XYZ file of C-alpha atoms in Angstrom:
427
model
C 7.091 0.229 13.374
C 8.186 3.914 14.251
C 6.038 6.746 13.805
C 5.796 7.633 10.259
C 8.138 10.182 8.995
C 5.288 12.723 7.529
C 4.631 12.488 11.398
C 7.615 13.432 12.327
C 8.058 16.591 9.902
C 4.553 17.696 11.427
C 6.403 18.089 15.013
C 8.778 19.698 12.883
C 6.150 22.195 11.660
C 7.359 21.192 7.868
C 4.769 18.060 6.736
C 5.949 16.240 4.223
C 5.414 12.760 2.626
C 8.453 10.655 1.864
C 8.805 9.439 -1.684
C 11.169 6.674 -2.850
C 12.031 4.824 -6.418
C 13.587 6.433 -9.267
C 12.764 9.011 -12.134
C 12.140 6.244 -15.329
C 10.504 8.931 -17.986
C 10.685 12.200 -18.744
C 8.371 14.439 -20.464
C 9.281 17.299 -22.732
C 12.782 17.587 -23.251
C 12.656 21.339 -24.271
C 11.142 24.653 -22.651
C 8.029 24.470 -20.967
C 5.439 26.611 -23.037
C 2.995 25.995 -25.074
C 0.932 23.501 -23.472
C -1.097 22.472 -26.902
C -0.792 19.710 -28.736
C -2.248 16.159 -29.073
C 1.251 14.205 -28.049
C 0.552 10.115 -27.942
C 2.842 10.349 -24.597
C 3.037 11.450 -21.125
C 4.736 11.258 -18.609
C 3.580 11.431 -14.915
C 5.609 11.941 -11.701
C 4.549 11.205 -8.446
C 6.053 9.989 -4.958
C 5.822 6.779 -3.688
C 2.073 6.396 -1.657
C 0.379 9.577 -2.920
C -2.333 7.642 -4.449
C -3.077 3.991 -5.245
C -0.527 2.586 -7.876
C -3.764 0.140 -9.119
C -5.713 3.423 -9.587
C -2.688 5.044 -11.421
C -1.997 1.726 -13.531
C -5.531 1.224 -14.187
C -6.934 4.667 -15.309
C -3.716 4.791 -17.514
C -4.317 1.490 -19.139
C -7.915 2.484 -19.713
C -6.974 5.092 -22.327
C -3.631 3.207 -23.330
C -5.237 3.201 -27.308
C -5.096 7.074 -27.245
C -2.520 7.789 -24.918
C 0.391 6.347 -23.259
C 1.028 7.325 -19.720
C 3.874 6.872 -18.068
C 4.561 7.278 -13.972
C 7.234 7.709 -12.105
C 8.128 7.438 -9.096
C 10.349 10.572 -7.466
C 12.580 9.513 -4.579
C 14.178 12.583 -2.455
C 13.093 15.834 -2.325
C 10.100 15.799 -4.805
C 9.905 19.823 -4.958
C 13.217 20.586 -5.214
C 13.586 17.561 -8.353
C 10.008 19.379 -9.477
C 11.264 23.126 -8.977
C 14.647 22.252 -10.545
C 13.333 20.508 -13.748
C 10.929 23.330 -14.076
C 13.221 26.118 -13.950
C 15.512 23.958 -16.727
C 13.124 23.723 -18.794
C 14.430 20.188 -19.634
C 12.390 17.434 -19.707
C 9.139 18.644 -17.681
C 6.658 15.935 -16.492
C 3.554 16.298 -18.270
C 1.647 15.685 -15.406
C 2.623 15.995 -11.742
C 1.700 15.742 -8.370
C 2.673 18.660 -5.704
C 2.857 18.332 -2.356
C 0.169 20.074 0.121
C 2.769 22.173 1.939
C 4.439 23.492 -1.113
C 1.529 24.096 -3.171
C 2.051 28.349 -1.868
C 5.492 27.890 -3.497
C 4.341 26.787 -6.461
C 1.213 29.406 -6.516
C 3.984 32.020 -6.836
C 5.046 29.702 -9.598
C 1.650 29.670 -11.432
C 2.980 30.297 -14.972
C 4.828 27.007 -15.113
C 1.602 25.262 -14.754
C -1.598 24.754 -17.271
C -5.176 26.664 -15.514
C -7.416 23.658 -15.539
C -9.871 25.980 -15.882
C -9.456 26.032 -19.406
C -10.122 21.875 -19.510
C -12.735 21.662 -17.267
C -12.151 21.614 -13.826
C -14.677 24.795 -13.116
C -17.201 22.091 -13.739
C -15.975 19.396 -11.172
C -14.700 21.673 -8.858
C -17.788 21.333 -6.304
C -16.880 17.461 -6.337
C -13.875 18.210 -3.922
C -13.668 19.965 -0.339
C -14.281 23.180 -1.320
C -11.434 24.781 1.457
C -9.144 22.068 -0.502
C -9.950 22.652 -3.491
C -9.155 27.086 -3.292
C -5.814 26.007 -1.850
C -4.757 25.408 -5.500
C -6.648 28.843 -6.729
C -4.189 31.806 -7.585
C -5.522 35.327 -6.775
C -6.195 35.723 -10.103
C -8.271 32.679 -10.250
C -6.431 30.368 -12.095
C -6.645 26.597 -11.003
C -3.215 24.853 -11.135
C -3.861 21.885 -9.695
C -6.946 19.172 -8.053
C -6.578 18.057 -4.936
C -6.237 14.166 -3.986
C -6.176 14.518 -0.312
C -6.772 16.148 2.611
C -6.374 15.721 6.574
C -9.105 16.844 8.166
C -8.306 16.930 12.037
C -10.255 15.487 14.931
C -9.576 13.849 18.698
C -8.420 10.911 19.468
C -9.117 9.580 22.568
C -9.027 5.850 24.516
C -12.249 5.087 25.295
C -11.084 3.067 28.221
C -9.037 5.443 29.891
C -12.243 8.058 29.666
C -14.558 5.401 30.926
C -11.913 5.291 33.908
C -11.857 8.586 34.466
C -15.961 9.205 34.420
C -16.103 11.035 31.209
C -18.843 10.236 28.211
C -16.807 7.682 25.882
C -19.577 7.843 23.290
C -17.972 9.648 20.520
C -20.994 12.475 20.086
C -21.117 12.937 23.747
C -17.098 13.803 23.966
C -17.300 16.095 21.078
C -19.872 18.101 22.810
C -17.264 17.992 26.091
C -14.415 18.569 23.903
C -15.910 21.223 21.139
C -14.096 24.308 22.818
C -10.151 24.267 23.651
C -10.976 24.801 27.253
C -12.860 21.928 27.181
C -10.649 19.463 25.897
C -8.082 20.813 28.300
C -10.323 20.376 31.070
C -11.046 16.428 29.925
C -7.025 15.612 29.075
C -6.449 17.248 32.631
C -9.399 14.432 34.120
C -7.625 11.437 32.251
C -4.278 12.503 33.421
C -5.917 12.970 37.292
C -7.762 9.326 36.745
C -4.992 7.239 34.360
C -1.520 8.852 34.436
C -2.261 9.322 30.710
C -1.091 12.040 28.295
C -3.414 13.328 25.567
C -1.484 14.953 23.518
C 2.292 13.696 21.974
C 4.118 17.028 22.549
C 2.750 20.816 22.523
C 3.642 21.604 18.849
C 1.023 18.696 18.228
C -1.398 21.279 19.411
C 0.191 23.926 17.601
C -0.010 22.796 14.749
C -3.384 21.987 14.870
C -4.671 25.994 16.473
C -2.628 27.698 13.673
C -4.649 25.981 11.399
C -7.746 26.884 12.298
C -6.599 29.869 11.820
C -7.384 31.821 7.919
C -3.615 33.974 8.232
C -0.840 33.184 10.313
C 2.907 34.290 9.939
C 2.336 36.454 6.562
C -0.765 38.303 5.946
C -3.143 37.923 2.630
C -1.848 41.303 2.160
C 2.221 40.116 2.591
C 2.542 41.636 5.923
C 4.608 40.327 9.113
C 2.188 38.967 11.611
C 4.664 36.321 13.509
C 3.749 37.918 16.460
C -0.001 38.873 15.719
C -3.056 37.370 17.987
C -3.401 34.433 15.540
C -0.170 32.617 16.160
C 0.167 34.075 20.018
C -3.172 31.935 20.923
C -2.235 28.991 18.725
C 1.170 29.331 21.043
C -0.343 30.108 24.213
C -2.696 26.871 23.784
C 0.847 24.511 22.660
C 2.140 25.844 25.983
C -1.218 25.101 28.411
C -0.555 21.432 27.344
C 2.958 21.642 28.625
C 1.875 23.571 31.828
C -1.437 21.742 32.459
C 0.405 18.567 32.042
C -1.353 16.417 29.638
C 1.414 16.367 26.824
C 3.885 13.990 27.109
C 6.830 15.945 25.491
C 7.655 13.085 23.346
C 9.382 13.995 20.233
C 11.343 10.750 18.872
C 9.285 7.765 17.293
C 10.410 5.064 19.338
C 9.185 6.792 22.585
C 6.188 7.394 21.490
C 5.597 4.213 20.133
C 6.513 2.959 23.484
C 3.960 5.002 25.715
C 1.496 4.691 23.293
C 1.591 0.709 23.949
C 1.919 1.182 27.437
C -1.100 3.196 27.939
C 0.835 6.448 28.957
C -0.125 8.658 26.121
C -3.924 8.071 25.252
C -5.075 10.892 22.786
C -4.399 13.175 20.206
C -5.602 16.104 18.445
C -4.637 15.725 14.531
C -5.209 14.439 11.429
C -7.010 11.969 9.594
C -3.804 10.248 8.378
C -2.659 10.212 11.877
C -4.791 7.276 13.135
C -2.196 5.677 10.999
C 0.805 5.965 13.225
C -1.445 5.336 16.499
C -2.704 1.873 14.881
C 1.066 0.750 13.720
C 2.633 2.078 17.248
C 0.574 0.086 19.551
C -1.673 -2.436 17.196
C -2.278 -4.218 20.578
C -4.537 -1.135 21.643
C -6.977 -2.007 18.844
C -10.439 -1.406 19.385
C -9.681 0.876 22.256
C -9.482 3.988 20.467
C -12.306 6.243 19.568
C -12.598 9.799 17.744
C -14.516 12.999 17.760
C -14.325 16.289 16.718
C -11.492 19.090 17.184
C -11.589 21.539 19.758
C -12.848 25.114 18.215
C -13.696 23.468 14.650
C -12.263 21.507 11.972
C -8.498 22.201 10.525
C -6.698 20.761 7.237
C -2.595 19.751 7.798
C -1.676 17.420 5.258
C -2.846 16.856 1.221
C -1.793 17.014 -1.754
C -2.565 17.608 -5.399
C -2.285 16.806 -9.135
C -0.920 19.639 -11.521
C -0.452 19.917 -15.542
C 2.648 21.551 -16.412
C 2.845 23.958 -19.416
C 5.081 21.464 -20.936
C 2.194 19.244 -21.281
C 1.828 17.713 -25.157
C -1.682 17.216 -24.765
C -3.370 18.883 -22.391
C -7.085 17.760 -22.772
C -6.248 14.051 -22.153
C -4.151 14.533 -19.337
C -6.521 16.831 -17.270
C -9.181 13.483 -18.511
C -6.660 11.648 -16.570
C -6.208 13.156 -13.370
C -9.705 13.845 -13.274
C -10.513 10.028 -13.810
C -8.106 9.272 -11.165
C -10.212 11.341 -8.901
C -13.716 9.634 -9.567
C -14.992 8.651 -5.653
C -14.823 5.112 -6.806
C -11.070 5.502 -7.327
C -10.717 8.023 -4.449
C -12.252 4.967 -1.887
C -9.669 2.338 -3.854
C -6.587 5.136 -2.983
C -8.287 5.020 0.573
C -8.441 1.398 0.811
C -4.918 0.636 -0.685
C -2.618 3.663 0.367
C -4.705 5.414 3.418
C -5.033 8.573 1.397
C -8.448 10.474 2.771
C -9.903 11.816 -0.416
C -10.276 15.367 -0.930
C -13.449 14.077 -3.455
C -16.348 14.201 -1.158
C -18.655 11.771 -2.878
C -16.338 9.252 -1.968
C -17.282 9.544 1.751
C -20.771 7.704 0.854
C -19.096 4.834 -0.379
C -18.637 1.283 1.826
C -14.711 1.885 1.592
C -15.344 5.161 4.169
C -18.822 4.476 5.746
C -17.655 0.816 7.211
C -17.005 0.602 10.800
C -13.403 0.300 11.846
C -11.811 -2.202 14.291
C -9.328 -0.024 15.424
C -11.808 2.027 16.488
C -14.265 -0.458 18.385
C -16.621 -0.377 15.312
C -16.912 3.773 14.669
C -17.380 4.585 11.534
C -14.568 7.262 11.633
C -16.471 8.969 8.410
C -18.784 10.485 10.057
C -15.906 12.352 11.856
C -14.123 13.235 8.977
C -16.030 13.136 6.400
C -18.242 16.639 7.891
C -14.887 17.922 8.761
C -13.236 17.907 5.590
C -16.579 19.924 4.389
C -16.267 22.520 6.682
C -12.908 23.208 6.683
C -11.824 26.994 6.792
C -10.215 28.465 3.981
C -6.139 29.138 5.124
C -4.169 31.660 3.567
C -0.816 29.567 3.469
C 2.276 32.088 2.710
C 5.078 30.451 0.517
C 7.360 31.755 3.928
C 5.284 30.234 6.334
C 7.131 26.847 6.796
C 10.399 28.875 7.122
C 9.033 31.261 9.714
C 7.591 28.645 11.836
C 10.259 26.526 12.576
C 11.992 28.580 15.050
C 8.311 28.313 16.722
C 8.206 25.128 16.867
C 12.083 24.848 18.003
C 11.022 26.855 21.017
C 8.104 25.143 22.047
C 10.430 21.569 22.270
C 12.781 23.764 24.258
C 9.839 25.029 26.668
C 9.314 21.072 27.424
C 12.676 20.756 28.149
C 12.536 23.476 30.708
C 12.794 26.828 28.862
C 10.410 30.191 30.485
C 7.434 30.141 27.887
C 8.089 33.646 27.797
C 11.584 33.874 27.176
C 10.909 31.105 24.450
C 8.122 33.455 22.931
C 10.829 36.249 22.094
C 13.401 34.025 21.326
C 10.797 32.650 18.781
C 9.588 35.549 17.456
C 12.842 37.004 17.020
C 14.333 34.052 14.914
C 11.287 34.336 12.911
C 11.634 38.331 11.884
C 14.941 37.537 11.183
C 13.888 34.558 8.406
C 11.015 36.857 7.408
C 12.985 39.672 6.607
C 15.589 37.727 4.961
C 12.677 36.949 2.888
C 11.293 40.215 2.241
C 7.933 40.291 4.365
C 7.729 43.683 5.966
């Protein structure tokens, strides 16, 4: 099975989850407005594994005598079928779900959606990772959508290859070796000395991860440039110590990676939740070798998503009831057990679905990872130009694994980036 394809947009610095079927319902066919109403119909759009389809049938069939829910499933590009419809004004889902990464789009888009404020969802909102749950928050305060997910970040390591190379394989004993950057560098550079292994898939892996620990990156709070600010300079100089040190393997296509991962030649990560994922359907045969612990420098988010009311909606009250019910913890661990979506509803993480030991993972309970992580996540300012400035980041930092001066690659970068951040008005 290759490596999954919201994987692959990661490396990419543009994460993404891929969505297939077809649109079967539409909501209101004229402008999106009012948002009042008591309409008997609804219709719900959604891509194809954002949350458990027995949740989504379920909850919908629950409330069937008041209210008849219908979901689609969006194939393609689910913002730009979202953004499109919304701008037409022709028939507007009633409910939607919006992807993690272009939730700052759609924050510049807040008038097209319902606050949920107004229904409610002050009074839940401590039920959800808090750092989550403000990534939906408009400067203003309004609250356009709730989050389903989240992908808290941690290390992956094999605990066989660390045994090999002397280092503590019990998992609280390598995050205390691994809880500073310089640390984990120092214990990927001891595997690599001891197995051969890699512990990291390519540099932007590592990236990804430091920029996100990080509360502004490319585009200030404030809308200014900061491309080549201390914030994304350290998350770059740390992408290119893994290249230099020598523990990433510079793997950037699917079937390599599945290959080394099998083979024993890559034998860590640093990422998210969601991640563990790829590792278990790339090499299934490593199973039970694998262990996790927490992130160098702190916890980051990459990766999520949300549920949204649009002001199209023909009856607002019972479709924030929805969403909200498809959100309990109970159905949050069902979504976990039937899709492998990490609920962004904290309560959940109590519940057997989370707290049971994993094979994968030799027995760990990977909760107690992940679940304190996703509660101490930092709040991220996330610029709708961010994603656009960053790929000629990440395009360098492939190009310094294939041989490219780190510095030259640094002004290359940077340069390609003022030029798509001017384009885009950030001064």
């Amino acid at each position: 099975m290759n490596v999954s394809r919201r994987s692959f947009l990661l490396t990419s610095g543009l994460l993404g989850l891929a969505g297939t079927g077809a649109l079967t319902a539409c909501g209101s066919s004229g402008s999106a407005g009012g948002g009042g109403g008591d309409g008997e119909e609804l219709a719900f759009w959604i891509w194809s594994g954002a949350i458990s389809e027995k949740v989504v049938d379920d909850v919908a069939a629950s409330v069937a005598s008041t209210v008849e829910i219908t979901p689609s499933i969006i194939g393609g590009d689910f913002k730009q079928r979202l953004t499109t419809t919304l701008s037409s004004g022709q028939s507007v889902p009633d409910i939607t779900g919006v992807k993690g990464e272009d939730m700052p789009s759609f924050l510049a888009q807040a008038e097209a959606f319902l606050d949920l404020n107004d229904l409610g969802a002050e009074d839940i909102a401590s039920s959800f990772a808090a750092a989550k749950y403000a990534a939906a928050t408009t400067a203003d305060g309004k609250q356009i959508g709730l989050p389903i997910d989240l992908g808290p970040t941690a290390t992956y390591y094999r605990e066989d290859q660390w045994a090999q190379a002397g280092l503590p394989t019990d998992p609280a004993a390598a995050g205390q070796l691994v809880a500073t950057w310089d640390g984990w560098f120092q214990a990927a550079k001891t595997v690599k000395a001891a197995t051969g292994a890699a512990s990291i898939r390519n540099s932007t892996d590592v990236f990804a991860v430091a920029l996100a620990q990080q509360p502004e990156t490319f585009v200030t709070k404030a809308g200014a440039w900061a491309g080549d600010g201390d914030a994304v300079r350290g998350a770059w100089d740390l992408a290119v110590r893994s290249h230099t040190d020598g523990v990433s393997a510079a793997l950037f296509d699917a079937t390599g990676y599945n290959q080394a991962l099998a083979a024993g030649t890559v034998g860590g990560h640093v990422g998210p939740a969601w991640f563990g994922l790829d590792i278990a359907s790339g090499a299934p045969d490593t199973s039970g070798k694998w262990r996790v612990t927490g992130t160098p420098a702190g916890p980051a988010n990459i990766g999520g998503s949300f549920l949204a009311l649009t002001t199209a909606c023909r009856n607002p009250q019972a479709a924030f009831d929805y969403i909200k019910t498809l959100l309990t913890p109970e159905n949050a661990a069902i979504s976990f057990t039937d899709a492998s979506v990490f609920p962004a509803t904290t309560a959940a993480y109590s519940l057997p679905a989370l707290t049971a030991g994993q094979d994968f993972y030799g027995g760990q309970a990977t909760i107690d990872v992940f679940g304190p992580a996703a509660e101490q996540l930092p709040t991220v300012y996330d610029d709708p130009n961010n994603a656009a400035i960053a790929a000629p980041y990440y395009t360098e930092l492939s190009n310094v694994e294939g041989g490219k001066d780190p510095a030259a690659a640094w002004t290359d970068a940077v340069a390609a980036a003022k030029q798509v951040a001017d384009r885009a008005g950030v001064q």
